[in-house]
């Protein structure tokens, strides 16, 4: 669901990550609306997943697109440099995500890749 408090606003998402003990660079990512009382809600159909390298100049790296599910599993590359990262989700209510109609966005807590 996407909940907007006002016309044209982008809703906030809660983004959670969980690392696998068996595979250090494998993580589960899930997202859900951070609902606002009285907001208009609609179903989110698609989400683009990004890895954000945190630092002086944060950079978004596209990882995947997920359709009709509020969760996915990811395997971070062994070539990924050590450092602080976060996962960002851009969610859309339809397949028209390419036309700039972002419905919701969220970022996970930061995590360290060693």
GROMACS .gro file of N, CA and C in nm:
model
  342
    1UNK      N    1   0.084  -0.118   0.000
    1UNK     CA    2   0.000   0.000   0.000
    1UNK      C    3   0.088   0.124   0.000
    2UNK      N    4   0.043   0.226  -0.063
    2UNK     CA    5   0.108   0.356  -0.062
    2UNK      C    6   0.014   0.455   0.004
    3UNK      N    7   0.061   0.526   0.103
    3UNK     CA    8  -0.025   0.620   0.173
    3UNK      C    9   0.031   0.760   0.156
    4UNK      N   10  -0.050   0.848   0.103
    4UNK     CA   11  -0.008   0.986   0.081
    4UNK      C   12  -0.090   1.078   0.168
    5UNK      N   13  -0.024   1.167   0.236
    5UNK     CA   14  -0.092   1.261   0.322
    5UNK      C   15  -0.154   1.373   0.241
    6UNK      N   16  -0.102   1.402   0.123
    6UNK     CA   17  -0.153   1.510   0.042
    6UNK      C   18  -0.134   1.482  -0.105
    7UNK      N   19  -0.191   1.564  -0.191
    7UNK     CA   20  -0.179   1.545  -0.335
    7UNK      C   21  -0.034   1.561  -0.379
    8UNK      N   22   0.011   1.469  -0.462
    8UNK     CA   23   0.144   1.480  -0.520
    8UNK      C   24   0.258   1.444  -0.428
    9UNK      N   25   0.230   1.411  -0.301
    9UNK     CA   26   0.337   1.378  -0.208
    9UNK      C   27   0.384   1.235  -0.224
   10UNK      N   28   0.508   1.210  -0.188
   10UNK     CA   29   0.562   1.075  -0.190
   10UNK      C   30   0.554   1.018  -0.049
   11UNK      N   31   0.498   0.899  -0.036
   11UNK     CA   32   0.484   0.835   0.095
   11UNK      C   33   0.618   0.781   0.143
   12UNK      N   34   0.629   0.766   0.275
   12UNK     CA   35   0.749   0.710   0.336
   12UNK      C   36   0.732   0.559   0.352
   13UNK      N   37   0.841   0.487   0.329
   13UNK     CA   38   0.844   0.342   0.351
   13UNK      C   39   0.935   0.311   0.468
   14UNK      N   40   0.899   0.207   0.543
   14UNK     CA   41   0.991   0.149   0.642
   14UNK      C   42   1.065   0.038   0.570
   15UNK      N   43   1.196   0.038   0.576
   15UNK     CA   44   1.277  -0.062   0.508
   15UNK      C   45   1.359  -0.137   0.613
   16UNK      N   46   1.345  -0.269   0.613
   16UNK     CA   47   1.417  -0.354   0.708
   16UNK      C   48   1.511  -0.446   0.632
   17UNK      N   49   1.627  -0.471   0.691
   17UNK     CA   50   1.724  -0.565   0.633
   17UNK      C   51   1.765  -0.665   0.739
   18UNK      N   52   1.798  -0.784   0.692
   18UNK     CA   53   1.845  -0.889   0.781
   18UNK      C   54   1.952  -0.968   0.707
   19UNK      N   55   2.071  -0.976   0.767
   19UNK     CA   56   2.180  -1.051   0.706
   19UNK      C   57   2.171  -1.197   0.743
   20UNK      N   58   2.216  -1.282   0.653
   20UNK     CA   59   2.220  -1.426   0.676
   20UNK      C   60   2.350  -1.461   0.747
   21UNK      N   61   2.341  -1.539   0.854
   21UNK     CA   62   2.460  -1.583   0.926
   21UNK      C   63   2.542  -1.679   0.840
   22UNK      N   64   2.475  -1.755   0.754
   22UNK     CA   65   2.543  -1.854   0.670
   22UNK      C   66   2.618  -1.791   0.553
   23UNK      N   67   2.569  -1.679   0.502
   23UNK     CA   68   2.632  -1.612   0.388
   23UNK      C   69   2.644  -1.463   0.421
   24UNK      N   70   2.764  -1.417   0.455
   24UNK     CA   71   2.784  -1.281   0.506
   24UNK      C   72   2.733  -1.167   0.416
   25UNK      N   73   2.733  -1.183   0.287
   25UNK     CA   74   2.688  -1.075   0.199
   25UNK      C   75   2.549  -1.101   0.140
   26UNK      N   76   2.477  -1.191   0.203
   26UNK     CA   77   2.340  -1.222   0.161
   26UNK      C   78   2.245  -1.156   0.260
   27UNK      N   79   2.145  -1.084   0.209
   27UNK     CA   80   2.052  -1.018   0.298
   27UNK      C   81   1.909  -1.025   0.248
   28UNK      N   82   1.818  -1.024   0.342
   28UNK     CA   83   1.675  -1.017   0.312
   28UNK      C   84   1.633  -0.872   0.333
   29UNK      N   85   1.554  -0.821   0.240
   29UNK     CA   86   1.507  -0.683   0.246
   29UNK      C   87   1.355  -0.685   0.239
   30UNK      N   88   1.291  -0.609   0.326
   30UNK     CA   89   1.145  -0.596   0.322
   30UNK      C   90   1.108  -0.450   0.341
   31UNK      N   91   0.990  -0.414   0.293
   31UNK     CA   92   0.945  -0.275   0.305
   31UNK      C   93   0.794  -0.272   0.324
   32UNK      N   94   0.749  -0.167   0.391
   32UNK     CA   95   0.606  -0.147   0.415
   32UNK      C   96   0.581   0.002   0.434
   33UNK      N   97   0.459   0.044   0.409
   33UNK     CA   98   0.428   0.188   0.423
   33UNK      C   99   0.443   0.232   0.568
   34UNK      N  100   0.498   0.351   0.585
   34UNK     CA  101   0.502   0.416   0.715
   34UNK      C  102   0.376   0.501   0.717
   35UNK      N  103   0.264   0.441   0.754
   35UNK     CA  104   0.132   0.502   0.735
   35UNK      C  105   0.114   0.630   0.815
   36UNK      N  106   0.037   0.718   0.758
   36UNK     CA  107   0.001   0.846   0.818
   36UNK      C  108  -0.149   0.844   0.840
   37UNK      N  109  -0.193   0.881   0.957
   37UNK     CA  110  -0.336   0.880   0.988
   37UNK      C  111  -0.414   0.964   0.888
   38UNK      N  112  -0.518   0.904   0.830
   38UNK     CA  113  -0.605   0.976   0.737
   38UNK      C  114  -0.550   0.986   0.596
   39UNK      N  115  -0.440   0.919   0.567
   39UNK     CA  116  -0.380   0.927   0.433
   39UNK      C  117  -0.458   0.842   0.334
   40UNK      N  118  -0.449   0.879   0.207
   40UNK     CA  119  -0.508   0.799   0.099
   40UNK      C  120  -0.408   0.688   0.065
   41UNK      N  121  -0.454   0.563   0.059
   41UNK     CA  122  -0.364   0.451   0.036
   41UNK      C  123  -0.399   0.378  -0.094
   42UNK      N  124  -0.297   0.330  -0.163
   42UNK     CA  125  -0.316   0.243  -0.278
   42UNK      C  126  -0.207   0.137  -0.276
   43UNK      N  127  -0.231   0.029  -0.346
   43UNK     CA  128  -0.138  -0.083  -0.347
   43UNK      C  129  -0.013  -0.050  -0.427
   44UNK      N  130   0.102  -0.089  -0.372
   44UNK     CA  131   0.229  -0.074  -0.443
   44UNK      C  132   0.253  -0.201  -0.523
   45UNK      N  133   0.279  -0.186  -0.651
   45UNK     CA  134   0.297  -0.301  -0.740
   45UNK      C  135   0.443  -0.334  -0.769
   46UNK      N  136   0.526  -0.231  -0.778
   46UNK     CA  137   0.666  -0.252  -0.818
   46UNK      C  138   0.759  -0.173  -0.728
   47UNK      N  139   0.879  -0.224  -0.711
   47UNK     CA  140   0.980  -0.154  -0.632
   47UNK      C  141   1.116  -0.171  -0.698
   48UNK      N  142   1.190  -0.061  -0.704
   48UNK     CA  143   1.329  -0.067  -0.748
   48UNK      C  144   1.416  -0.064  -0.625
   49UNK      N  145   1.518  -0.150  -0.623
   49UNK     CA  146   1.605  -0.166  -0.507
   49UNK      C  147   1.742  -0.107  -0.542
   50UNK      N  148   1.793  -0.025  -0.449
   50UNK     CA  149   1.924   0.039  -0.468
   50UNK      C  150   2.011   0.015  -0.346
   51UNK      N  151   2.140   0.002  -0.370
   51UNK     CA  152   2.240   0.002  -0.264
   51UNK      C  153   2.297   0.142  -0.261
   52UNK      N  154   2.302   0.203  -0.144
   52UNK     CA  155   2.353   0.339  -0.131
   52UNK      C  156   2.484   0.334  -0.055
   53UNK      N  157   2.591   0.377  -0.122
   53UNK     CA  158   2.721   0.389  -0.057
   53UNK      C  159   2.720   0.522   0.018
   54UNK      N  160   2.731   0.514   0.150
   54UNK     CA  161   2.725   0.634   0.233
   54UNK      C  162   2.864   0.694   0.247
   55UNK      N  163   2.869   0.821   0.262
   55UNK     CA  164   2.997   0.890   0.274
   55UNK      C  165   2.980   1.035   0.236
   56UNK      N  166   3.088   1.096   0.192
   56UNK     CA  167   3.081   1.238   0.158
   56UNK      C  168   2.991   1.264   0.038
   57UNK      N  169   2.990   1.173  -0.057
   57UNK     CA  170   2.903   1.184  -0.174
   57UNK      C  171   2.828   1.052  -0.192
   58UNK      N  172   2.712   1.038  -0.125
   58UNK     CA  173   2.637   0.913  -0.136
   58UNK      C  174   2.605   0.879  -0.282
   59UNK      N  175   2.621   0.752  -0.317
   59UNK     CA  176   2.594   0.705  -0.453
   59UNK      C  177   2.493   0.592  -0.448
   60UNK      N  178   2.392   0.597  -0.537
   60UNK     CA  179   2.292   0.490  -0.548
   60UNK      C  180   2.334   0.395  -0.659
   61UNK      N  181   2.335   0.265  -0.626
   61UNK     CA  182   2.369   0.161  -0.722
   61UNK      C  183   2.245   0.073  -0.740
   62UNK      N  184   2.192   0.067  -0.861
   62UNK     CA  185   2.074  -0.014  -0.888
   62UNK      C  186   2.106  -0.161  -0.868
   63UNK      N  187   2.018  -0.233  -0.795
   63UNK     CA  188   2.038  -0.376  -0.772
   63UNK      C  189   1.933  -0.463  -0.839
   64UNK      N  190   1.804  -0.424  -0.831
   64UNK     CA  191   1.699  -0.515  -0.877
   64UNK      C  192   1.566  -0.442  -0.885
   65UNK      N  193   1.470  -0.506  -0.953
   65UNK     CA  194   1.332  -0.461  -0.952
   65UNK      C  195   1.248  -0.579  -0.903
   66UNK      N  196   1.150  -0.549  -0.820
   66UNK     CA  197   1.065  -0.653  -0.761
   66UNK      C  198   0.921  -0.617  -0.794
   67UNK      N  199   0.845  -0.716  -0.843
   67UNK     CA  200   0.705  -0.688  -0.872
   67UNK      C  201   0.613  -0.769  -0.783
   68UNK      N  202   0.513  -0.701  -0.732
   68UNK     CA  203   0.403  -0.757  -0.654
   68UNK      C  204   0.443  -0.827  -0.525
   69UNK      N  205   0.559  -0.796  -0.471
   69UNK     CA  206   0.603  -0.851  -0.343
   69UNK      C  207   0.670  -0.741  -0.261
   70UNK      N  208   0.647  -0.736  -0.129
   70UNK     CA  209   0.711  -0.635  -0.046
   70UNK      C  210   0.841  -0.684   0.019
   71UNK      N  211   0.910  -0.776  -0.048
   71UNK     CA  212   1.034  -0.829   0.007
   71UNK      C  213   1.115  -0.896  -0.104
   72UNK      N  214   1.245  -0.908  -0.079
   72UNK     CA  215   1.333  -0.978  -0.172
   72UNK      C  216   1.460  -1.021  -0.099
   73UNK      N  217   1.536  -1.108  -0.161
   73UNK     CA  218   1.666  -1.149  -0.110
   73UNK      C  219   1.772  -1.100  -0.207
   74UNK      N  220   1.884  -1.055  -0.153
   74UNK     CA  221   1.992  -1.001  -0.236
   74UNK      C  222   2.125  -1.064  -0.196
   75UNK      N  223   2.213  -1.074  -0.292
   75UNK     CA  224   2.350  -1.118  -0.267
   75UNK      C  225   2.441  -1.004  -0.311
   76UNK      N  226   2.511  -0.943  -0.215
   76UNK     CA  227   2.603  -0.834  -0.249
   76UNK      C  228   2.731  -0.893  -0.307
   77UNK      N  229   2.784  -0.828  -0.407
   77UNK     CA  230   2.903  -0.875  -0.477
   77UNK      C  231   3.025  -0.880  -0.384
   78UNK      N  232   3.107  -0.981  -0.405
   78UNK     CA  233   3.233  -0.991  -0.331
   78UNK      C  234   3.326  -0.876  -0.368
   79UNK      N  235   3.305  -0.816  -0.485
   79UNK     CA  236   3.388  -0.704  -0.530
   79UNK      C  237   3.347  -0.572  -0.466
   80UNK      N  238   3.235  -0.570  -0.394
   80UNK     CA  239   3.188  -0.448  -0.329
   80UNK      C  240   3.288  -0.406  -0.222
   81UNK      N  241   3.330  -0.282  -0.227
   81UNK     CA  242   3.429  -0.230  -0.132
   81UNK      C  243   3.372  -0.227   0.010
   82UNK      N  244   3.458  -0.248   0.106
   82UNK     CA  245   3.418  -0.237   0.246
   82UNK      C  246   3.373  -0.094   0.272
   83UNK      N  247   3.277  -0.079   0.361
   83UNK     CA  248   3.229   0.055   0.394
   83UNK      C  249   3.088   0.054   0.449
   84UNK      N  250   3.032   0.175   0.463
   84UNK     CA  251   2.897   0.194   0.516
   84UNK      C  252   2.799   0.205   0.400
   85UNK      N  253   2.688   0.131   0.412
   85UNK     CA  254   2.587   0.127   0.306
   85UNK      C  255   2.447   0.131   0.367
   86UNK      N  256   2.349   0.153   0.282
   86UNK     CA  257   2.208   0.141   0.316
   86UNK      C  258   2.137   0.089   0.193
   87UNK      N  259   2.015   0.039   0.212
   87UNK     CA  260   1.930  -0.004   0.100
   87UNK      C  261   1.820   0.100   0.085
   88UNK      N  262   1.795   0.145  -0.037
   88UNK     CA  263   1.685   0.236  -0.066
   88UNK      C  264   1.584   0.165  -0.155
   89UNK      N  265   1.458   0.194  -0.130
   89UNK     CA  266   1.348   0.138  -0.208
   89UNK      C  267   1.269   0.252  -0.270
   90UNK      N  268   1.248   0.247  -0.400
   90UNK     CA  269   1.157   0.337  -0.472
   90UNK      C  270   1.039   0.250  -0.514
   91UNK      N  271   0.919   0.283  -0.466
   91UNK     CA  272   0.802   0.200  -0.493
   91UNK      C  273   0.699   0.274  -0.578
   92UNK      N  274   0.629   0.196  -0.663
   92UNK     CA  275   0.536   0.251  -0.761
   92UNK      C  276   0.405   0.174  -0.757
   93UNK      N  277   0.295   0.243  -0.780
   93UNK     CA  278   0.164   0.182  -0.779
   93UNK      C  279   0.128   0.114  -0.908
   94UNK      N  280   0.211   0.132  -1.011
   94UNK     CA  281   0.185   0.067  -1.140
   94UNK      C  282   0.317   0.045  -1.211
   95UNK      N  283   0.308  -0.018  -1.327
   95UNK     CA  284   0.428  -0.046  -1.406
   95UNK      C  285   0.481   0.080  -1.474
   96UNK      N  286   0.416   0.193  -1.452
   96UNK     CA  287   0.458   0.317  -1.518
   96UNK      C  288   0.567   0.388  -1.439
   97UNK      N  289   0.650   0.313  -1.364
   97UNK     CA  290   0.755   0.375  -1.284
   97UNK      C  291   0.853   0.455  -1.368
   98UNK      N  292   0.863   0.424  -1.495
   98UNK     CA  293   0.955   0.497  -1.581
   98UNK      C  294   0.911   0.639  -1.614
   99UNK      N  295   0.784   0.671  -1.587
   99UNK     CA  296   0.738   0.805  -1.620
   99UNK      C  297   0.751   0.903  -1.503
  100UNK      N  298   0.823   0.863  -1.398
  100UNK     CA  299   0.851   0.954  -1.288
  100UNK      C  300   0.745   0.961  -1.180
  101UNK      N  301   0.650   0.870  -1.178
  101UNK     CA  302   0.545   0.872  -1.077
  101UNK      C  303   0.584   0.789  -0.955
  102UNK      N  304   0.679   0.835  -0.882
  102UNK     CA  305   0.724   0.767  -0.761
  102UNK      C  306   0.617   0.783  -0.654
  103UNK      N  307   0.570   0.670  -0.598
  103UNK     CA  308   0.465   0.674  -0.498
  103UNK      C  309   0.518   0.668  -0.355
  104UNK      N  310   0.629   0.598  -0.333
  104UNK     CA  311   0.683   0.585  -0.198
  104UNK      C  312   0.834   0.559  -0.206
  105UNK      N  313   0.902   0.603  -0.100
  105UNK     CA  314   1.048   0.584  -0.093
  105UNK      C  315   1.087   0.562   0.052
  106UNK      N  316   1.188   0.478   0.070
  106UNK     CA  317   1.239   0.455   0.205
  106UNK      C  318   1.383   0.409   0.202
  107UNK      N  319   1.448   0.423   0.317
  107UNK     CA  320   1.589   0.382   0.330
  107UNK      C  321   1.605   0.301   0.459
  108UNK      N  322   1.684   0.197   0.450
  108UNK     CA  323   1.713   0.115   0.568
  108UNK      C  324   1.811   0.189   0.660
  109UNK      N  325   1.830   0.133   0.778
  109UNK     CA  326   1.938   0.179   0.864
  109UNK      C  327   2.069   0.147   0.794
  110UNK      N  328   2.174   0.217   0.829
  110UNK     CA  329   2.303   0.191   0.767
  110UNK      C  330   2.361   0.060   0.821
  111UNK      N  331   2.446  -0.002   0.740
  111UNK     CA  332   2.514  -0.125   0.780
  111UNK      C  333   2.655  -0.123   0.723
  112UNK      N  334   2.742  -0.203   0.782
  112UNK     CA  335   2.882  -0.207   0.742
  112UNK      C  336   2.911  -0.334   0.664
  113UNK      N  337   2.976  -0.319   0.551
  113UNK     CA  338   3.026  -0.431   0.473
  113UNK      C  339   3.176  -0.438   0.499
  114UNK      N  340   3.221  -0.556   0.538
  114UNK     CA  341   3.365  -0.573   0.569
  114UNK      C  342   3.431  -0.661   0.465
   0.00000   0.00000   0.00000
